[in-house]
Amino acid sequence: MRRTGHVIRRVIRSQAARRRLLVVLSLFIGLRLAWLWLPGHLYPLPDTLFETRDYARIVTDNRDNPIRWELGWRESWRFHVPLVDMSPHLIHATLAAEDSRFHAHNGIDWRSVARAVRDNLLSRRVRSGASTLSMQVARMRMPDSPRGWRRKIQQTAWALTIERRYSKNWILAAYLNNAPYGGNIVGAPAAAEKYFSKSVSDLTAAEAALLAGLPQRPSALRPDRYPDRALDRQNYVITRMRTVYPDLYADLTAGFHLQARRSFNDPDTTGALHFCRLALREADGNKSRGSPRTRLSTTLDSSAQALLFAALRRGVSRLEGVKDGGGVIVANASASVIALVGTLDAGDASDGMVNTCAAPRSSGSTLKPFIYAAAIEKGLLLPATRLNDSPLVIGNYKPENYSGEFSGMIPAVDALVQSLNTPAARVLAAVGVGDMIETLERCGFSHLTRGAEDYGLSLALGGGEVTTLELAAAYCGLARKGDCKALIFLKESSALSTASPFSKGTIAMISEMLASSPLPGLAESRGVSWKTGTSNGFRDAWSCAYNQDYTVIIWLGNKNGDAAAGLIGAESALPVAAEVFAGLMRETPSTTSDTMASDSLFEPVRLCEKSGLRAGPFCAAPVDSRGVKGISLRECFICRRLLDTSLPASENTPASAVSAGHDKLTILSPAPQVYFTRESHLSLHVRGSGPAATRWFNNGELLPVNGNADMVDFPLGKHHITAMNPDNGQTASIAFEVKNYD
């Protein structure tokens, strides 16, 4: 009976023990789960810690030499460098000074907490803290949060979540890239550049000890302002390094020699500021998730940049009343910009930030090659086709050639090379202004936003606006034989291809036409094709030149649009382009002089010697020539009209004004509308695009109009104007009305 009672008591005690054990275990597990769950739910960690903050960036040229430094988040110098690329001395010094048990805790170092509590209670003031690197990373994420217990609890909760979510190496890298090191210097990589002008990977042990001590009180310990305080702090860090890593730093002594940068950016002596801005914009457009980009490797060739800047400076210095210039050099093989000068006065506080290469300006004659190319593509002309260079009225003004003279019937190649205006306007009329605008848009010109009626034939003479960069891309497309690509500024970028509106044969023919005259001022042109341009009123001077290797676009003028007598493309901008090309050829002596054309792009064609169009049965003495393969040149109509008198006048009338001595008859003024006046009559210009012998009729009566332009008084009432070409009977008519104001 006694034995049975003893057994019962043992069973009861064991069951009670088990219950106590289960209670203790349940309490432990519950507290553990609460410890893991509560911080993350009471103070959830943001999905991103530092990813939304822009890092400062280093822009380098194509040889990886820094050319520009750009501020980052909150105007700070803050660069991102992977942990593996940082000096191991910096890692050791940081751990020794801030968190020697970093790899042993889970975000909270309880030993340090106990030590801090003891020290602070004994001294009755706050003598030391117990923040781990994880807690400091959390604090960096909340720089604007007010101090207090609430912030400390949130910081601790975030530290625990950070430890669970990220690796130790990630936390250490986050600390070193985001810790404060004095002023607007954030992160050890920026501090290494600021205080020692070197990469964070090249820090010595002593320099690492100095930097590792700064985040405790970054403003008070700045070595460039308070060297004695910085030295004391460095001594403390070195003592800690000897304690934690005795085998590595037993002999390390304090001391430092600063090679501080006064500014990250050296004076811009080659005008590269605007190139860097465009490269940064391209990088922003190519942003992708992943590691932040600190170093941007660009396509800039510093030698070419200096060459372009110096040539522009000399070109502007030769011109009175001209203050600025800009230009672009493109390496055609990759469509990469290797030099860009947006302005010569980047330091000017008022408008130095204006990039003239991106500013729309009057095109002058720079679009003529594309107009001629469109005509070749339509089968309207070849280089030998005769064009009419005679007086012509376009809209409200009468275009004239720079020489003030007219050449009569002239081969298209000569009209293009000499940049004659009336032939270009007639070619544009044959192509069609609307079609030409669409073609130019496909070439990359995006500022031709007005309607065809607004531009009219003046589009051929500078009536539209383009930018230097648009011209560079379009002429680069010609240099690449129609393989058009968007210009790039970063080495890692791949240029996007666009379909050219022209065939390879047309482009080859235009390039030959533009290269038929050597580039003035260049000893050896080596197949350089070139074109100049001057805007109306002498406000912009252009030069566009290219060969197989490079495209060079030069603009001279004033940002405010002030005119100057010297702003003539062939006289001011062209010498600058020639100087740039000469320098490029010295740098690349292997440049070939092979023609850009290929015989496979052409086919034999028989031309009329008189018109330069495809010879027909009425053409005497046809000549052998080349045409673009796959494009049928229109047949000569002049010889047929002169010899086949049985044809009615309507069939003798040319469909275009390209090679005829008589233009397509068009009434330019008056317009078919209602005019209002307070008088009994209204004086209107009577203008037309056609032969000088045009006869004008109003309501069937002959008008006293001299040629194709004059002022005529029209009484109140309805009027029906007819213009007639007496040579071929072609007519044009419009109706309008003159009324009094009610």
XYZ file of C-alpha atoms in Angstrom:
742
model
C 0.000 0.000 0.000
C 2.851 2.404 0.815
C 4.629 1.473 -2.430
C 1.494 2.125 -4.418
C 1.128 5.617 -2.904
C 4.783 6.446 -3.711
C 4.258 5.549 -7.344
C 1.113 7.675 -7.494
C 2.977 10.665 -6.031
C 5.815 10.271 -8.594
C 3.305 10.192 -11.459
C 1.587 13.323 -10.163
C 4.953 15.158 -9.805
C 6.091 14.171 -13.317
C 2.825 15.341 -14.837
C 3.117 18.677 -13.047
C 6.703 19.045 -14.257
C 5.670 18.349 -17.777
C 2.934 20.921 -17.515
C 5.386 23.488 -16.182
C 7.800 22.629 -18.964
C 5.075 22.945 -21.568
C 4.047 26.306 -20.110
C 7.653 27.563 -20.204
C 8.170 26.315 -23.750
C 4.872 27.805 -24.911
C 5.771 31.123 -23.307
C 9.213 31.088 -24.937
C 7.819 30.230 -28.342
C 5.093 32.842 -27.967
C 7.591 35.531 -26.998
C 9.870 34.474 -29.828
C 7.066 34.647 -32.358
C 5.955 37.982 -30.972
C 9.558 39.219 -31.183
C 9.699 38.218 -34.821
C 6.164 39.257 -35.769
C 5.387 42.401 -33.798
C 8.219 44.700 -35.021
C 7.464 44.019 -38.668
C 3.752 44.644 -38.212
C 3.922 47.560 -35.816
C 6.693 49.249 -37.830
C 6.714 47.712 -41.333
C 9.932 48.253 -43.271
C 9.473 50.151 -46.572
C 9.801 48.081 -49.719
C 12.788 50.216 -50.733
C 15.368 51.665 -48.399
C 17.677 53.838 -50.486
C 16.722 52.910 -54.065
C 14.514 55.996 -54.507
C 17.392 58.333 -53.715
C 19.428 59.330 -56.738
C 23.141 58.781 -56.396
C 25.598 61.353 -57.620
C 27.110 60.257 -60.891
C 30.497 60.411 -62.553
C 30.427 60.996 -66.290
C 33.509 59.661 -68.083
C 34.769 59.946 -71.632
C 35.367 56.972 -73.905
C 38.723 56.350 -72.195
C 37.073 56.261 -68.749
C 38.483 59.625 -67.654
C 36.054 61.660 -65.483
C 34.723 64.736 -67.265
C 31.755 65.673 -65.080
C 30.342 64.989 -61.616
C 26.630 65.426 -60.972
C 25.042 65.910 -57.520
C 22.584 63.334 -56.238
C 19.774 63.169 -53.668
C 19.393 66.416 -51.679
C 22.353 67.996 -53.457
C 24.721 65.450 -51.963
C 27.872 63.834 -53.236
C 26.880 60.209 -52.841
C 28.236 57.434 -55.047
C 27.464 53.745 -55.069
C 30.346 51.258 -54.997
C 29.835 47.499 -54.454
C 31.316 46.119 -51.243
C 33.793 43.947 -53.147
C 35.309 47.093 -54.693
C 35.930 48.815 -51.348
C 39.193 48.723 -49.465
C 39.252 45.860 -46.898
C 40.928 48.320 -44.517
C 37.773 50.442 -44.576
C 35.599 47.431 -43.781
C 37.837 46.416 -40.860
C 38.035 49.962 -39.505
C 34.271 50.457 -39.725
C 33.477 47.191 -37.952
C 36.093 47.860 -35.264
C 34.781 51.372 -34.592
C 31.041 50.819 -34.918
C 30.052 47.158 -34.508
C 32.764 44.594 -33.751
C 30.177 41.821 -33.217
C 28.362 42.651 -36.451
C 28.503 39.060 -37.738
C 27.365 37.562 -34.383
C 24.070 39.378 -33.702
C 20.712 39.580 -35.442
C 20.361 43.362 -35.457
C 20.601 43.995 -31.693
C 23.825 43.375 -29.785
C 22.599 42.538 -26.256
C 26.125 42.677 -24.828
C 26.480 46.242 -26.046
C 23.026 47.064 -24.689
C 23.982 45.739 -21.235
C 27.285 47.607 -21.319
C 25.601 50.856 -22.369
C 22.981 50.542 -19.609
C 25.675 49.925 -17.002
C 27.881 52.811 -18.149
C 25.018 55.267 -18.433
C 23.598 54.353 -14.986
C 26.973 54.647 -13.298
C 27.719 58.012 -14.869
C 24.109 59.223 -14.583
C 24.276 60.531 -18.160
C 24.393 59.109 -21.646
C 27.993 58.076 -22.203
C 27.626 55.432 -24.883
C 25.064 53.849 -27.149
C 24.470 50.357 -28.414
C 23.524 50.984 -32.034
C 24.527 48.266 -34.445
C 25.250 48.866 -38.108
C 21.800 47.478 -38.894
C 20.220 50.028 -36.556
C 22.266 52.825 -38.115
C 21.173 51.748 -41.608
C 17.580 51.932 -40.347
C 18.225 55.403 -38.907
C 19.652 56.604 -42.250
C 16.353 55.656 -43.834
C 14.521 58.126 -41.548
C 16.722 61.257 -41.577
C 13.830 63.666 -40.931
C 12.217 61.720 -38.077
C 12.333 63.540 -34.703
C 14.485 62.037 -31.968
C 12.880 60.181 -29.060
C 11.882 56.757 -27.760
C 9.362 56.260 -30.550
C 12.085 56.708 -33.148
C 14.410 54.373 -31.211
C 11.768 51.636 -31.072
C 11.021 52.009 -34.773
C 14.747 51.950 -35.544
C 15.152 48.726 -33.554
C 12.150 47.119 -35.254
C 13.476 48.028 -38.683
C 16.936 46.702 -37.793
C 15.449 43.311 -36.948
C 13.533 43.241 -40.228
C 16.606 44.352 -42.175
C 18.605 41.495 -40.673
C 15.948 38.991 -41.715
C 15.471 40.428 -45.200
C 19.043 41.211 -46.262
C 22.475 39.630 -46.028
C 25.236 40.952 -43.801
C 27.210 42.084 -46.846
C 24.216 44.034 -48.144
C 23.821 45.780 -44.773
C 27.513 46.641 -44.606
C 27.471 47.986 -48.178
C 24.326 50.022 -47.415
C 26.028 51.583 -44.400
C 29.257 52.451 -46.209
C 27.396 53.921 -49.192
C 24.954 56.020 -47.129
C 26.673 57.056 -43.897
C 27.349 60.798 -43.412
C 30.969 61.935 -43.671
C 30.636 65.701 -43.292
C 28.718 68.425 -45.112
C 27.041 67.068 -48.235
C 29.486 64.151 -48.422
C 27.459 60.957 -48.062
C 29.024 57.519 -48.221
C 32.628 56.383 -48.026
C 33.185 56.472 -51.835
C 32.397 60.198 -51.938
C 34.454 60.808 -48.784
C 37.484 59.086 -50.320
C 37.185 61.305 -53.409
C 36.562 64.460 -51.349
C 39.291 64.116 -48.731
C 41.954 62.091 -50.551
C 41.073 62.464 -54.266
C 41.187 58.722 -54.727
C 38.926 55.748 -55.169
C 37.518 54.033 -52.095
C 39.271 50.860 -53.243
C 42.692 52.519 -52.886
C 42.440 53.734 -49.268
C 45.341 52.969 -46.972
C 44.743 51.570 -43.473
C 45.344 54.995 -41.869
C 43.018 56.759 -44.322
C 40.379 54.090 -43.707
C 40.703 54.630 -39.948
C 40.156 58.354 -40.432
C 37.020 57.880 -42.542
C 35.591 55.159 -40.292
C 35.540 57.577 -37.367
C 33.678 60.395 -39.104
C 30.037 59.124 -39.104
C 29.880 59.398 -35.288
C 29.922 63.219 -35.549
C 30.487 64.041 -39.221
C 30.218 67.828 -39.059
C 32.360 68.187 -35.914
C 35.077 65.788 -37.086
C 35.622 66.962 -40.678
C 39.365 66.603 -41.282
C 39.473 69.563 -43.700
C 38.053 71.871 -41.011
C 38.933 70.292 -37.656
C 42.107 68.261 -38.205
C 42.921 67.933 -34.473
C 39.530 66.444 -33.643
C 39.778 64.142 -36.657
C 43.214 62.986 -35.514
C 41.929 62.164 -32.014
C 39.073 60.168 -33.474
C 41.475 58.398 -35.853
C 43.619 57.370 -32.861
C 40.564 55.856 -31.188
C 39.641 53.872 -34.311
C 43.197 52.594 -34.700
C 43.144 51.438 -31.060
C 39.965 49.520 -31.797
C 41.492 48.053 -34.958
C 44.498 46.787 -32.981
C 42.137 45.183 -30.464
C 39.821 43.516 -32.980
C 42.463 42.681 -35.620
C 45.754 42.452 -33.703
C 47.538 40.492 -36.413
C 46.760 43.051 -39.113
C 47.154 46.430 -37.465
C 49.560 46.031 -34.548
C 51.977 48.552 -36.079
C 49.413 51.001 -37.486
C 49.915 54.612 -36.386
C 47.708 57.681 -36.678
C 48.224 60.572 -39.059
C 46.895 61.690 -42.398
C 47.679 63.933 -45.335
C 44.662 65.400 -47.103
C 44.531 65.942 -50.837
C 41.107 67.479 -50.655
C 39.043 68.426 -53.685
C 37.772 71.969 -53.473
C 35.231 71.039 -56.153
C 34.338 67.828 -57.881
C 34.069 69.610 -61.242
C 37.086 71.234 -62.825
C 36.472 74.347 -64.964
C 34.779 73.378 -68.233
C 37.423 74.325 -70.787
C 36.057 72.353 -73.740
C 32.325 73.023 -73.492
C 31.433 69.449 -72.517
C 28.675 70.438 -70.065
C 25.814 70.013 -72.514
C 27.173 66.714 -73.802
C 27.170 65.410 -70.221
C 23.609 66.599 -69.676
C 22.446 64.749 -72.779
C 24.335 61.625 -71.674
C 22.661 61.792 -68.265
C 19.263 62.205 -69.903
C 19.943 59.136 -72.028
C 20.951 57.207 -68.919
C 17.741 58.274 -67.163
C 15.770 57.046 -70.137
C 17.536 53.680 -69.961
C 16.999 53.186 -66.201
C 16.353 49.598 -65.155
C 16.002 47.913 -61.799
C 19.146 46.590 -60.203
C 22.310 48.095 -58.798
C 22.405 51.895 -59.010
C 24.612 53.376 -61.699
C 27.294 55.743 -60.432
C 29.741 55.776 -63.331
C 28.481 56.550 -66.830
C 30.865 55.673 -69.658
C 30.086 57.946 -72.585
C 31.121 58.093 -76.224
C 32.856 61.468 -75.806
C 36.321 61.645 -77.341
C 38.111 64.323 -75.321
C 40.539 65.077 -78.158
C 37.691 65.577 -80.641
C 35.830 67.689 -78.072
C 38.833 69.975 -77.587
C 39.290 70.183 -81.369
C 35.660 71.189 -81.942
C 35.636 73.733 -79.117
C 38.865 75.398 -80.269
C 37.721 75.558 -83.906
C 34.416 77.150 -82.892
C 36.181 79.694 -80.685
C 38.451 80.697 -83.552
C 35.540 80.825 -85.983
C 33.489 83.116 -83.751
C 36.474 85.345 -82.983
C 36.752 86.169 -86.691
C 33.186 87.507 -86.871
C 31.997 90.884 -85.678
C 28.696 90.859 -83.817
C 28.698 87.078 -83.369
C 28.976 85.721 -79.841
C 28.229 82.038 -79.973
C 28.567 78.792 -81.838
C 27.845 75.120 -81.452
C 28.567 71.883 -83.175
C 28.400 68.108 -83.181
C 30.795 65.386 -84.341
C 29.354 61.918 -84.924
C 31.292 58.687 -85.417
C 29.232 57.231 -88.237
C 30.049 53.561 -87.653
C 28.148 53.517 -84.352
C 26.096 56.733 -84.731
C 27.721 57.873 -81.485
C 28.325 61.513 -80.623
C 32.040 61.913 -79.905
C 31.952 65.685 -79.430
C 29.269 68.281 -78.769
C 29.585 71.952 -77.950
C 26.244 73.463 -76.986
C 27.596 76.956 -76.339
C 30.874 78.807 -76.032
C 29.789 80.650 -72.883
C 28.632 77.849 -70.554
C 29.775 79.936 -67.595
C 27.399 82.784 -68.402
C 24.830 83.075 -65.625
C 22.006 84.283 -67.887
C 21.947 81.894 -70.824
C 25.016 79.678 -70.483
C 22.771 76.709 -69.734
C 21.049 77.019 -73.129
C 22.164 74.200 -75.410
C 22.171 75.623 -78.934
C 22.512 72.114 -80.377
C 19.013 71.330 -79.127
C 17.486 74.726 -79.962
C 15.414 75.033 -83.176
C 16.877 77.501 -85.675
C 16.131 78.448 -89.267
C 17.449 75.675 -91.514
C 18.821 77.916 -94.247
C 19.746 75.700 -97.190
C 20.658 72.645 -95.122
C 17.498 70.767 -96.186
C 18.188 71.085 -99.928
C 20.051 67.753 -100.192
C 16.995 65.960 -98.811
C 14.693 67.817 -101.232
C 16.887 66.796 -104.178
C 17.029 63.245 -102.829
C 13.232 63.149 -102.735
C 13.139 64.311 -106.361
C 15.611 61.584 -107.394
C 13.522 59.025 -105.513
C 10.431 60.126 -107.453
C 12.236 59.862 -110.794
C 12.105 63.629 -111.377
C 15.797 64.324 -111.866
C 19.383 63.088 -111.970
C 22.567 65.150 -111.485
C 22.586 66.102 -115.175
C 18.927 67.150 -115.302
C 18.586 70.803 -116.302
C 16.863 73.021 -113.748
C 15.491 76.484 -114.211
C 17.295 79.229 -112.299
C 15.245 82.320 -113.118
C 13.246 84.851 -111.064
C 10.427 83.376 -109.010
C 7.912 84.814 -106.557
C 7.107 82.697 -103.488
C 4.413 83.950 -101.179
C 5.215 87.430 -99.948
C 8.849 87.526 -100.942
C 11.002 86.984 -103.988
C 13.891 84.572 -103.377
C 17.200 85.473 -104.877
C 20.558 83.775 -105.045
C 23.357 84.998 -102.828
C 25.158 86.412 -105.867
C 22.034 88.334 -106.914
C 22.249 86.780 -110.384
C 20.475 83.925 -112.167
C 22.049 81.192 -114.259
C 19.159 80.134 -116.467
C 19.052 76.424 -117.246
C 21.671 74.639 -115.091
C 22.484 70.987 -114.225
C 20.963 69.832 -110.950
C 24.358 68.974 -109.492
C 25.551 72.543 -110.030
C 22.310 73.991 -108.667
C 22.724 71.940 -105.480
C 26.439 72.560 -105.004
C 26.029 76.306 -105.648
C 22.950 76.273 -103.365
C 20.811 78.178 -105.873
C 17.433 79.102 -104.478
C 14.947 79.216 -107.332
C 15.853 75.736 -108.677
C 15.466 74.305 -105.164
C 12.055 75.945 -104.808
C 10.975 74.536 -108.169
C 12.191 71.060 -107.220
C 10.230 71.305 -103.967
C 7.137 72.322 -105.937
C 7.529 69.212 -108.098
C 8.015 66.952 -105.067
C 5.143 68.547 -103.145
C 5.527 70.453 -99.880
C 3.261 68.086 -97.948
C 5.117 64.994 -99.153
C 8.435 66.674 -98.388
C 7.434 67.445 -94.804
C 6.525 63.795 -94.271
C 9.869 62.747 -95.765
C 11.795 65.124 -93.513
C 9.922 63.819 -90.474
C 11.063 60.311 -91.418
C 14.619 61.694 -91.548
C 14.271 62.760 -87.904
C 13.278 66.428 -88.183
C 10.643 66.873 -85.495
C 10.186 70.661 -85.413
C 8.376 70.994 -88.767
C 5.005 71.150 -87.056
C 3.221 73.737 -89.216
C 1.124 72.851 -92.234
C 2.328 72.659 -95.817
C 0.368 75.804 -96.711
C 2.181 77.712 -93.976
C 5.655 76.666 -95.092
C 5.074 76.771 -98.832
C 8.116 76.714 -101.087
C 10.088 78.691 -98.496
C 10.758 75.334 -96.804
C 13.602 74.878 -99.281
C 15.161 78.205 -98.320
C 15.113 78.157 -94.511
C 11.403 78.546 -93.819
C 11.489 75.587 -91.413
C 13.300 75.128 -88.111
C 15.763 72.370 -87.253
C 18.274 71.647 -84.515
C 21.949 70.864 -84.804
C 21.322 67.400 -83.387
C 18.574 66.723 -85.933
C 20.898 67.737 -88.763
C 23.641 65.537 -87.306
C 21.354 62.493 -87.217
C 19.963 63.132 -90.708
C 23.350 63.695 -92.364
C 24.747 60.703 -90.459
C 21.955 58.707 -92.104
C 23.288 59.837 -95.492
C 26.830 58.903 -94.450
C 25.585 55.463 -93.380
C 24.000 55.000 -96.857
C 20.492 55.059 -95.460
C 21.036 53.000 -92.340
C 19.534 55.685 -90.123
C 20.111 55.455 -86.390
C 19.308 57.618 -83.392
C 22.409 59.307 -82.007
C 23.804 57.844 -78.786
C 25.901 59.313 -75.966
C 26.614 56.212 -73.824
C 28.977 53.406 -74.784
C 26.564 50.774 -73.547
C 23.652 52.096 -75.634
C 22.680 50.565 -78.935
C 21.363 52.970 -81.531
C 17.786 52.404 -82.646
C 17.437 51.993 -86.401
C 14.770 53.727 -88.452
C 13.803 53.142 -92.063
C 15.226 55.704 -94.462
C 12.806 57.343 -96.916
C 15.495 57.062 -99.608
C 17.019 54.100 -101.386
C 20.743 53.423 -101.075
C 21.241 54.426 -104.695
C 19.567 57.800 -104.176
C 21.685 58.480 -101.101
C 24.862 57.457 -102.921
C 24.006 59.815 -105.765
C 23.290 62.738 -103.411
C 26.566 62.082 -101.576
C 28.439 62.137 -104.897
C 26.760 65.406 -105.843
C 27.705 66.999 -102.505
C 31.288 65.736 -102.837
C 31.718 66.907 -106.436
C 33.352 70.104 -105.203
C 36.287 69.756 -102.741
C 35.714 71.038 -99.234
C 37.367 74.489 -99.217
C 40.247 74.764 -96.795
C 40.850 71.019 -96.605
C 43.997 69.867 -98.381
C 42.673 66.370 -98.977
C 38.904 66.069 -99.023
C 38.861 62.250 -99.175
C 35.305 62.057 -100.385
C 33.874 64.627 -97.990
C 30.323 65.609 -98.895
C 29.260 69.010 -97.634
C 26.514 71.610 -97.664
C 26.214 75.089 -96.189
C 23.233 77.150 -95.109
C 22.414 80.763 -94.277
C 19.139 81.818 -92.703
C 17.110 84.724 -93.980
C 18.388 87.960 -92.474
C 21.867 86.527 -91.679
C 20.981 85.128 -88.265
C 22.314 81.575 -88.611
C 25.313 80.181 -90.452
C 25.449 76.417 -91.024
C 27.900 73.898 -92.369
C 27.179 70.176 -92.674
C 29.934 67.811 -93.805
C 30.412 64.062 -93.762
C 32.445 61.188 -95.123
C 32.402 57.478 -94.351
C 33.849 58.039 -90.873
C 32.494 61.283 -89.448
C 29.613 63.718 -89.652
C 30.332 67.315 -88.603
C 27.621 69.946 -88.108
C 28.585 73.564 -87.328
C 26.298 76.433 -86.307
C 27.360 80.038 -85.712
C 25.098 82.835 -84.510
C 23.625 84.516 -81.450
C 21.231 82.890 -79.012
C 18.928 85.921 -79.087
C 18.686 85.801 -82.880
C 20.626 89.010 -83.546
C 21.764 89.258 -87.156
C 25.362 89.809 -88.244
C 26.780 90.487 -91.684
C 29.335 87.710 -91.297
C 26.786 84.963 -90.666
C 27.098 83.357 -94.095
C 27.454 79.603 -94.067
C 30.024 79.281 -96.854
C 32.191 82.080 -95.468
C 32.013 81.569 -91.682
C 30.758 78.092 -90.735
C 32.403 76.144 -93.566
C 35.999 77.033 -92.542
C 35.219 75.746 -89.037
C 33.981 72.436 -90.454
C 37.088 72.171 -92.640
C 39.338 72.774 -89.623
C 37.522 70.101 -87.636
C 37.738 67.590 -90.485
C 41.435 68.322 -90.935
C 42.016 67.581 -87.250
C 39.962 64.387 -87.381
C 41.918 63.156 -90.375
C 45.189 63.768 -88.565
C 43.885 61.672 -85.682
C 42.659 58.881 -87.978
C 45.152 58.611 -90.863
C 43.602 55.307 -91.936
C 40.482 57.052 -93.195
C 39.740 55.716 -96.653
C 39.016 57.843 -99.684
C 36.833 55.301 -101.461
C 33.661 56.690 -102.953
C 30.557 56.151 -100.902
C 28.765 54.873 -104.007
C 28.707 51.364 -105.356
C 28.206 50.450 -109.000
C 25.661 47.855 -107.919
C 23.351 50.699 -106.922
C 23.210 52.197 -110.433
C 22.136 51.187 -113.918
C 22.824 52.645 -117.376
C 20.390 55.239 -118.682
C 20.215 57.311 -121.869
C 19.643 60.996 -121.197
C 18.490 63.801 -123.409
C 21.410 66.182 -123.783
C 19.043 69.160 -123.751
C 16.942 68.394 -120.639
C 18.935 65.782 -118.711
C 15.819 63.603 -118.529
C 15.394 60.112 -119.982
C 15.786 60.368 -123.748
C 12.629 59.868 -125.778
C 12.003 59.316 -129.500
C 12.119 63.058 -130.223
C 15.470 63.670 -128.444
C 18.433 64.159 -130.767
C 21.928 63.133 -129.612
C 21.134 61.224 -126.389
C 24.074 60.633 -124.016
C 24.965 57.668 -121.805
C 24.757 58.188 -118.065
C 23.850 56.437 -114.807
C 20.521 56.245 -113.055
C 19.468 54.812 -109.718
C 18.665 51.127 -110.063
C 14.961 50.477 -109.687
C 13.884 54.121 -110.205
C 12.452 55.070 -113.578
C 13.477 58.590 -114.601
C 10.710 60.577 -116.279
C 10.955 60.926 -120.034
C 11.994 64.190 -121.647
C 8.908 66.239 -122.564
C 10.687 69.334 -123.893
C 11.916 67.835 -127.161
C 8.562 66.154 -127.711
C 6.693 69.428 -127.191
C 9.013 71.298 -129.547
C 8.923 68.723 -132.365
C 5.548 66.987 -132.142
C 3.257 69.905 -132.997
C 0.303 67.577 -133.489
C -0.044 67.191 -129.726
C -2.713 69.386 -128.072
C -1.453 71.980 -125.635
C -2.695 70.019 -122.635
C -0.464 67.078 -123.521
C 2.499 69.343 -124.112
C 2.143 70.882 -120.648
C 4.763 69.482 -118.231
C 3.452 67.849 -115.067
C 6.211 69.427 -113.022
C 8.438 72.435 -113.168
C 11.677 70.561 -112.582
C 13.408 70.839 -115.950
C 11.024 73.004 -117.946
C 11.731 76.581 -118.802
C 8.101 77.304 -117.870
C 6.850 76.654 -114.382
C 3.527 75.192 -113.416
C 1.197 78.156 -113.310
C -0.167 78.936 -109.844
C -1.999 81.993 -108.486
C -0.403 83.016 -105.191
C -2.413 86.209 -104.642
C -5.234 87.183 -104.332
C -6.584 84.355 -102.231
C -10.005 82.776 -102.829
C -11.766 84.550 -99.950
C -13.859 87.582 -99.002
C -11.897 90.840 -98.529
C -13.345 93.711 -96.471
C -12.648 97.423 -96.893
C -14.116 100.757 -95.811
C -13.356 102.285 -99.223
C -14.976 101.795 -102.620
C -12.089 99.682 -103.818
C -9.228 97.562 -102.456
C -5.630 97.339 -103.671
C -4.341 93.768 -103.804
C -1.133 92.131 -104.946
C -1.561 90.006 -108.030
C 1.141 87.358 -107.927
C 1.764 84.008 -109.522
C 4.443 81.371 -109.866
C 4.938 81.096 -113.595
C 6.568 82.735 -116.625
C 7.183 86.455 -116.761
C 4.910 86.701 -119.840
C 1.804 85.514 -117.946
C -1.386 87.384 -118.913
C -3.991 88.203 -116.267
C -7.748 88.642 -116.694
C -10.465 89.787 -114.306
C -13.996 88.811 -115.269
C -12.742 88.337 -118.843
C -10.975 91.704 -119.132
C -7.194 92.036 -119.453
C -5.520 93.367 -116.298
C -2.582 95.808 -116.382
C -0.208 93.378 -114.655
C 3.464 93.544 -115.559
C 4.696 89.957 -115.731
C 3.534 87.849 -112.804
C 3.402 90.444 -109.992
C 1.804 93.867 -109.578
C -0.718 95.874 -107.504
C -4.259 96.153 -108.851
C -7.285 98.134 -107.581
C -10.395 95.944 -107.330
C -13.840 97.591 -106.899
C -16.527 96.200 -104.615
C -18.097 93.031 -105.934
C -17.220 89.554 -107.141
C -14.098 88.904 -109.164
C -12.902 85.941 -111.199
C -9.155 86.067 -111.836
C -7.563 84.007 -114.617
C -3.841 83.723 -115.328
C -2.729 82.313 -118.690
C 0.627 81.101 -120.005
C 0.691 82.347 -123.619
C 3.340 79.792 -124.613
C 1.343 76.658 -123.910
C -2.142 77.854 -123.063
C -1.994 76.685 -119.438
C -4.384 78.587 -117.173
C -5.158 78.985 -113.472
C -8.195 80.647 -111.917
C -9.553 81.746 -108.559
C -12.599 83.700 -107.392
C -12.848 86.249 -104.568
C -15.108 89.061 -103.392
C -14.530 92.596 -102.077
C -17.145 93.901 -99.598
C -17.641 96.883 -97.316
C -17.715 96.473 -93.559
C -21.359 96.478 -92.412
